[in-house]
Amino acid sequence: MLPVGMSPMDKIRLKAWITNGCMAASVEILQRPSAVSYPNTFVIMWKNPIVPNAKGPIAHICLDVHYEGGAIEAGKAIQALGGLWAQGINGAMKPEQDLTLKPLLIGKVPAVSPDPTTLAKFGGY
C-alpha cells in the first residue's frame, strides 16, 4: 500500500524533476505481478535521480504503468499511469489524475508493454 499525504513541497520537487527531463543515472523496468486492478503492470524505476531542491539523496523514483491485458504480457498499449513515488519522500502522486503530469511522463515510458521474460519482479507476488 502506498503512503498518502505527500507534502506540497515534495510534489513541487518531483514535478520539477519531471519537467527537467527526469534527470537520473539509470532507468530500470520491472514486472509488477502484484497489481490486482491492472494485471499487466510494469514499474519504471529511475535510479539515483537528481531532484531539484531535494532535502537529501533519493535512491529511486518509481512509476506504475498499467497496460491493457489480463496478465503480464508484451506488446499491449498503455491503459493508465498509476502511482508515482520516491524512496525518501512520503506519499505518491497520481499522474493519471494530474493533467500537468501525465503529458510529461507519457513520453518517458514505453508506449507498449515490454517483453517481461528478462525483467525482474517488483513488489509482493
XYZ file of N, CA, C and O in Angstrom:
500
model
N 0.848 -1.179 0.000
C 0.000 0.000 0.000
C 0.893 1.241 0.000
O 1.810 1.350 0.795
N 0.617 2.167 -0.897
C 1.390 3.397 -0.954
C 0.978 4.330 0.168
O -0.196 4.446 0.489
N 1.957 5.019 0.778
C 1.588 6.004 1.792
C 0.855 7.172 1.151
O 0.996 7.427 -0.034
N 0.059 7.878 1.932
C -0.696 9.014 1.411
C -0.155 10.301 2.013
O 0.602 10.293 2.969
N -0.573 11.425 1.458
C -0.257 12.710 2.051
C 1.088 13.290 1.678
O 1.759 13.857 2.531
N 1.505 13.203 0.419
C 2.753 13.826 0.010
C 2.653 15.325 0.235
O 1.641 15.944 -0.081
N 3.690 15.900 0.770
C 3.670 17.332 1.065
C 3.641 18.141 -0.237
O 4.156 17.698 -1.271
N 3.058 19.335 -0.192
C 3.040 20.190 -1.387
C 4.446 20.488 -1.908
O 4.671 20.537 -3.116
N 5.423 20.672 -1.010
C 6.792 20.959 -1.443
C 7.401 19.758 -2.156
O 8.098 19.914 -3.171
N 7.144 18.539 -1.657
C 7.655 17.352 -2.341
C 7.017 17.193 -3.719
O 7.676 16.782 -4.676
N 5.742 17.522 -3.853
C 5.082 17.480 -5.166
C 5.753 18.450 -6.127
O 5.998 18.123 -7.286
N 6.084 19.640 -5.638
C 6.764 20.641 -6.467
C 8.126 20.121 -6.903
O 8.522 20.253 -8.068
N 8.853 19.492 -5.976
C 10.179 18.946 -6.292
C 10.085 17.863 -7.373
O 10.878 17.847 -8.316
N 9.136 16.946 -7.224
C 9.016 15.869 -8.213
C 8.548 16.404 -9.557
O 9.008 15.942 -10.610
N 7.644 17.381 -9.559
C 7.220 17.984 -10.829
C 8.390 18.680 -11.507
O 8.536 18.613 -12.726
N 9.253 19.331 -10.733
C 10.439 19.980 -11.303
C 11.377 18.936 -11.909
O 11.951 19.148 -12.982
N 11.516 17.802 -11.236
C 12.351 16.720 -11.759
C 11.801 16.219 -13.093
O 12.546 16.028 -14.055
N 10.486 16.018 -13.172
C 9.854 15.546 -14.409
C 10.036 16.591 -15.512
O 10.420 16.263 -16.642
N 9.772 17.846 -15.188
C 9.874 18.928 -16.166
C 11.294 19.047 -16.707
O 11.497 19.390 -17.872
N 12.276 18.760 -15.882
C 13.679 18.844 -16.291
C 14.176 17.570 -16.968
O 15.383 17.335 -17.038
N 13.267 16.739 -17.437
C 13.660 15.573 -18.221
C 13.966 14.319 -17.429
O 14.645 13.432 -17.933
N 13.492 14.218 -16.185
C 13.708 13.023 -15.360
C 15.194 12.716 -15.225
O 15.664 11.621 -15.546
N 15.937 13.704 -14.754
C 17.390 13.553 -14.620
C 17.711 12.374 -13.703
O 17.309 12.349 -12.548
N 18.409 11.382 -14.239
C 18.718 10.183 -13.459
C 19.957 9.510 -14.007
O 20.351 9.740 -15.152
N 20.550 8.664 -13.190
C 21.725 7.908 -13.616
C 21.332 6.727 -14.499
O 22.016 6.402 -15.449
N 20.210 6.068 -14.194
C 19.801 4.910 -14.985
C 18.310 4.646 -14.811
O 17.692 5.104 -13.857
N 17.759 3.892 -15.752
C 16.343 3.531 -15.725
C 16.248 2.007 -15.785
O 16.964 1.360 -16.548
N 15.365 1.458 -14.970
C 15.126 0.016 -14.971
C 13.624 -0.212 -15.098
O 12.827 0.539 -14.545
N 13.237 -1.250 -15.823
C 11.830 -1.630 -15.951
C 11.654 -2.980 -15.264
O 12.439 -3.902 -15.473
N 10.621 -3.065 -14.436
C 10.342 -4.269 -13.661
C 8.900 -4.712 -13.872
O 8.023 -3.882 -14.101
N 8.652 -6.007 -13.746
C 7.272 -6.515 -13.745
C 6.634 -6.183 -12.402
O 7.308 -6.167 -11.378
N 5.328 -5.961 -12.403
C 4.624 -5.771 -11.134
C 3.428 -6.726 -11.095
O 2.267 -6.334 -11.236
N 3.687 -8.012 -10.895
C 2.611 -9.007 -10.933
C 1.637 -8.906 -9.772
O 0.586 -9.536 -9.788
N 1.950 -8.108 -8.761
C 1.051 -7.982 -7.613
C -0.101 -7.029 -7.885
O -1.024 -6.929 -7.080
N -0.086 -6.311 -9.015
C -1.168 -5.372 -9.330
C -2.458 -6.160 -9.564
O -2.480 -7.102 -10.354
N -3.515 -5.780 -8.883
C -4.781 -6.514 -8.974
C -5.722 -5.873 -9.988
O -6.250 -6.538 -10.872
N -5.938 -4.579 -9.873
C -6.885 -3.895 -10.762
C -6.412 -3.884 -12.212
O -7.213 -3.924 -13.138
N -5.090 -3.783 -12.408
C -4.497 -3.756 -13.744
C -3.401 -4.816 -13.786
O -2.242 -4.536 -13.491
N -3.728 -6.054 -14.161
C -2.755 -7.161 -14.071
C -1.516 -7.014 -14.957
O -0.500 -7.618 -14.678
N -1.603 -6.235 -16.044
C -0.445 -6.071 -16.932
C 0.275 -4.765 -16.572
O 0.267 -3.796 -17.318
N 0.895 -4.763 -15.392
C 1.540 -3.560 -14.864
C 3.047 -3.749 -14.777
O 3.531 -4.808 -14.384
N 3.757 -2.702 -15.152
C 5.207 -2.654 -15.047
C 5.586 -1.432 -14.226
O 4.817 -0.472 -14.134
N 6.759 -1.459 -13.625
C 7.282 -0.337 -12.849
C 8.477 0.228 -13.594
O 9.406 -0.511 -13.936
N 8.437 1.534 -13.855
C 9.596 2.230 -14.397
C 10.322 2.816 -13.194
O 9.733 3.562 -12.409
N 11.588 2.457 -13.011
C 12.364 2.913 -11.853
C 13.555 3.740 -12.330
O 14.415 3.236 -13.046
N 13.554 5.009 -11.944
C 14.683 5.886 -12.213
C 15.586 5.829 -10.981
O 15.180 6.238 -9.900
N 16.807 5.340 -11.152
C 17.724 5.173 -10.020
C 18.633 6.391 -9.877
O 19.108 6.937 -10.867
N 18.874 6.776 -8.637
C 19.731 7.910 -8.307
C 19.337 9.180 -9.050
O 20.179 9.836 -9.672
N 18.047 9.550 -9.021
C 17.620 10.752 -9.736
C 18.166 12.021 -9.083
O 18.403 12.063 -7.879
N 18.364 13.030 -9.896
C 18.789 14.334 -9.403
C 17.535 15.192 -9.298
O 17.020 15.690 -10.293
N 17.006 15.307 -8.087
C 15.751 16.022 -7.856
C 16.070 17.426 -7.348
O 16.719 17.576 -6.310
N 15.635 18.462 -8.078
C 15.914 19.833 -7.659
C 15.404 20.118 -6.249
O 14.288 19.764 -5.897
N 16.260 20.724 -5.443
C 15.911 21.164 -4.086
C 15.491 20.035 -3.152
O 14.771 20.269 -2.180
N 15.906 18.816 -3.440
C 15.595 17.700 -2.543
C 16.336 17.896 -1.224
O 17.431 18.457 -1.185
N 15.734 17.423 -0.142
C 16.337 17.558 1.187
C 17.542 16.647 1.368
O 18.359 16.854 2.234
N 17.632 15.635 0.557
C 18.727 14.679 0.632
C 18.708 13.803 -0.607
O 17.867 13.991 -1.486
N 19.613 12.842 -0.699
C 19.628 11.967 -1.881
C 18.371 11.103 -1.943
O 17.828 10.703 -0.919
N 17.926 10.833 -3.134
C 16.763 9.976 -3.360
C 17.266 8.757 -4.132
O 17.880 8.903 -5.194
N 17.033 7.583 -3.579
C 17.557 6.351 -4.184
C 16.883 6.032 -5.512
O 17.535 5.617 -6.459
N 15.572 6.214 -5.577
C 14.872 5.951 -6.826
C 13.490 6.594 -6.826
O 12.926 6.893 -5.774
N 12.986 6.799 -8.034
C 11.614 7.256 -8.258
C 10.959 6.187 -9.120
O 11.551 5.713 -10.097
N 9.749 5.791 -8.755
C 9.051 4.716 -9.469
C 7.703 5.188 -9.995
O 7.036 6.019 -9.373
N 7.313 4.630 -11.110
C 6.018 4.903 -11.708
C 5.400 3.580 -12.137
O 6.016 2.815 -12.882
N 4.187 3.314 -11.664
C 3.436 2.156 -12.161
C 2.842 2.534 -13.514
O 2.212 3.584 -13.653
N 3.056 1.676 -14.502
C 2.456 1.875 -15.822
C 1.545 0.685 -16.084
O 2.002 -0.457 -16.124
N 0.256 0.975 -16.214
C -0.751 -0.064 -16.443
C -1.004 -0.182 -17.950
O -1.373 0.796 -18.593
N -0.803 -1.384 -18.449
C -1.062 -1.663 -19.859
C -2.328 -2.507 -19.976
O -2.759 -3.159 -19.020
N -2.922 -2.514 -21.153
C -4.102 -3.338 -21.394
C -3.727 -4.808 -21.248
O -2.583 -5.183 -21.455
N -4.712 -5.619 -20.901
C -4.470 -7.056 -20.800
C -4.719 -7.593 -19.413
O -4.686 -6.856 -18.429
N -4.948 -8.895 -19.343
C -5.300 -9.538 -18.091
C -4.159 -10.226 -17.381
O -4.360 -10.915 -16.396
N -2.921 -10.069 -17.897
C -1.743 -10.692 -17.289
C -0.516 -9.947 -17.789
O -0.592 -9.174 -18.738
N 0.622 -10.200 -17.145
C 1.877 -9.597 -17.589
C 2.188 -10.136 -18.978
O 2.390 -11.346 -19.150
N 2.183 -9.249 -19.978
C 2.474 -9.670 -21.341
C 2.992 -8.486 -22.162
O 2.727 -7.330 -21.844
N 3.720 -8.808 -23.199
C 4.345 -7.794 -24.049
C 3.386 -7.277 -25.109
O 2.412 -7.938 -25.465
N 3.700 -6.070 -25.612
C 3.041 -5.544 -26.800
C 1.676 -4.914 -26.610
O 0.990 -4.659 -27.596
N 1.252 -4.640 -25.387
C -0.061 -4.054 -25.144
C 0.059 -2.537 -24.944
O 1.042 -2.037 -24.410
N -0.965 -1.806 -25.344
C -0.974 -0.345 -25.241
C -1.151 0.117 -23.794
O -1.712 -0.605 -22.966
N -0.692 1.328 -23.510
C -0.877 1.909 -22.178
C -2.361 2.100 -21.902
O -3.102 2.609 -22.739
N -2.774 1.674 -20.726
C -4.147 1.886 -20.282
C -4.218 3.076 -19.332
O -5.128 3.882 -19.413
N -3.241 3.190 -18.419
C -3.244 4.288 -17.444
C -1.871 4.370 -16.779
O -1.115 3.403 -16.766
N -1.577 5.540 -16.219
C -0.394 5.701 -15.383
C -0.846 5.595 -13.939
O -1.807 6.247 -13.537
N -0.164 4.774 -13.165
C -0.530 4.579 -11.763
C 0.217 5.541 -10.865
O 0.535 6.661 -11.247
N 0.551 5.094 -9.675
C 1.214 5.948 -8.710
C 2.651 6.267 -9.078
O 3.352 5.459 -9.671
N 3.075 7.477 -8.715
C 4.451 7.924 -8.855
C 4.951 8.197 -7.451
O 4.353 8.988 -6.729
N 6.011 7.508 -7.040
C 6.515 7.690 -5.688
C 8.032 7.639 -5.688
O 8.644 7.200 -6.646
N 8.617 8.135 -4.599
C 10.070 8.194 -4.495
C 10.518 7.659 -3.150
O 9.908 7.971 -2.126
N 11.586 6.856 -3.157
C 12.158 6.409 -1.891
C 12.798 7.627 -1.232
O 13.642 8.289 -1.823
N 12.341 7.944 -0.042
C 12.818 9.118 0.662
C 11.803 10.243 0.712
O 12.029 11.260 1.350
N 10.675 10.062 0.028
C 9.574 11.034 0.071
C 8.316 10.269 0.439
O 8.000 9.256 -0.187
N 7.596 10.744 1.441
C 6.348 10.089 1.839
C 5.232 10.473 0.889
O 5.082 11.631 0.538
N 4.436 9.476 0.509
C 3.270 9.722 -0.318
C 3.524 9.444 -1.785
O 4.627 9.091 -2.202
N 2.473 9.578 -2.573
C 2.546 9.319 -4.014
C 1.704 10.340 -4.749
O 0.806 10.951 -4.177
N 2.018 10.520 -6.026
C 1.196 11.359 -6.903
C 0.517 10.439 -7.901
O 0.997 9.344 -8.183
N -0.586 10.892 -8.443
C -1.340 10.119 -9.424
C -1.304 10.834 -10.779
O -2.137 11.692 -11.047
N -0.334 10.517 -11.631
C -0.224 11.201 -12.916
C -1.469 11.083 -13.789
O -1.752 11.973 -14.579
N -2.209 9.992 -13.652
C -3.421 9.808 -14.464
C -4.456 10.883 -14.132
O -5.261 11.261 -14.963
N -4.416 11.386 -12.914
C -5.399 12.370 -12.460
C -4.865 13.803 -12.512
O -5.580 14.737 -12.200
N -3.614 13.969 -12.873
C -3.000 15.295 -12.910
C -2.694 15.641 -14.362
O -1.785 15.086 -14.965
N -3.443 16.570 -14.915
C -3.308 16.903 -16.332
C -1.977 17.570 -16.667
O -1.619 17.676 -17.835
N -1.222 17.998 -15.661
C 0.102 18.560 -15.927
C 1.174 17.473 -15.909
O 2.188 17.604 -16.586
N 0.969 16.413 -15.147
C 1.974 15.343 -15.038
C 1.903 14.316 -16.165
O 2.924 13.916 -16.704
N 0.701 13.893 -16.492
C 0.558 12.802 -17.459
C 1.244 13.103 -18.790
O 2.022 12.274 -19.274
N 1.035 14.280 -19.398
C 1.704 14.529 -20.683
C 3.235 14.555 -20.574
O 3.929 14.188 -21.518
N 3.751 14.952 -19.425
C 5.200 14.979 -19.235
C 5.782 13.577 -19.119
O 6.894 13.312 -19.572
N 5.035 12.670 -18.506
C 5.543 11.323 -18.255
C 5.273 10.341 -19.390
O 6.025 9.399 -19.581
N 4.209 10.561 -20.142
C 3.783 9.574 -21.135
C 4.873 9.303 -22.174
O 5.044 8.184 -22.628
N 5.671 10.303 -22.505
C 6.742 10.101 -23.472
C 7.999 9.489 -22.882
O 8.944 9.194 -23.608
N 8.026 9.280 -21.583
C 9.208 8.741 -20.909
C 9.051 7.274 -20.546
O 9.908 6.701 -19.892
N 7.935 6.669 -20.934
C 7.682 5.260 -20.646
C 7.391 4.543 -21.969
O 6.979 5.170 -22.941
N 7.614 3.249 -22.018
C 7.326 2.512 -23.255
C 5.853 2.624 -23.652
O 4.960 2.476 -22.815
N 5.588 2.893 -24.922
C 4.217 3.040 -25.420
C 3.456 1.714 -25.383
O 2.232 1.707 -25.291
N 4.191 0.610 -25.465
C 3.579 -0.712 -25.342
C 4.339 -1.486 -24.267
O 5.514 -1.209 -24.001
N 3.666 -2.444 -23.656
C 4.293 -3.202 -22.575
C 5.510 -3.960 -23.095
O 5.490 -4.534 -24.175
N 6.602 -3.918 -22.314
C 7.838 -4.576 -22.737
C 7.754 -6.098 -22.603
O 6.852 -6.632 -21.965
N 8.724 -6.762 -23.197
C 8.830 -8.217 -23.074
C 9.225 -8.540 -21.630
O 10.297 -8.160 -21.178
N 8.379 -9.242 -20.885
C 8.662 -9.487 -19.479
C 9.658 -10.612 -19.203
O 10.092 -10.780 -18.059
N 10.052 -11.367 -20.205
C 10.840 -12.575 -19.952
C 12.186 -12.324 -19.284
O 12.706 -13.197 -18.619
N 12.763 -11.153 -19.467
C 14.070 -10.880 -18.860
C 13.980 -9.872 -17.713
O 15.013 -9.467 -17.177
N 12.773 -9.460 -17.354
C 12.606 -8.417 -16.344
C 12.379 -9.004 -14.949
O 11.599 -9.942 -14.777
N 13.041 -8.426 -13.964
C 12.822 -8.836 -12.561
C 11.442 -8.412 -12.116
O 10.799 -7.560 -12.724
N 10.992 -8.998 -11.002
C 9.682 -8.673 -10.437
C 9.838 -7.671 -9.298
O 10.835 -7.679 -8.581
N 8.830 -6.818 -9.146
C 8.828 -5.773 -8.132
C 7.606 -5.968 -7.237
O 6.510 -6.183 -7.733
N 7.788 -5.880 -5.941
C 6.650 -5.973 -5.025
C 6.304 -7.415 -4.684
O 6.903 -8.363 -5.190
N 5.311 -7.548 -3.821
C 4.865 -8.872 -3.418
C 4.127 -9.576 -4.521
O 3.421 -8.964 -5.296
N 4.287 -10.883 -4.629
C 3.590 -11.664 -5.638
C 3.504 -13.107 -5.212
O 4.163 -13.518 -4.283
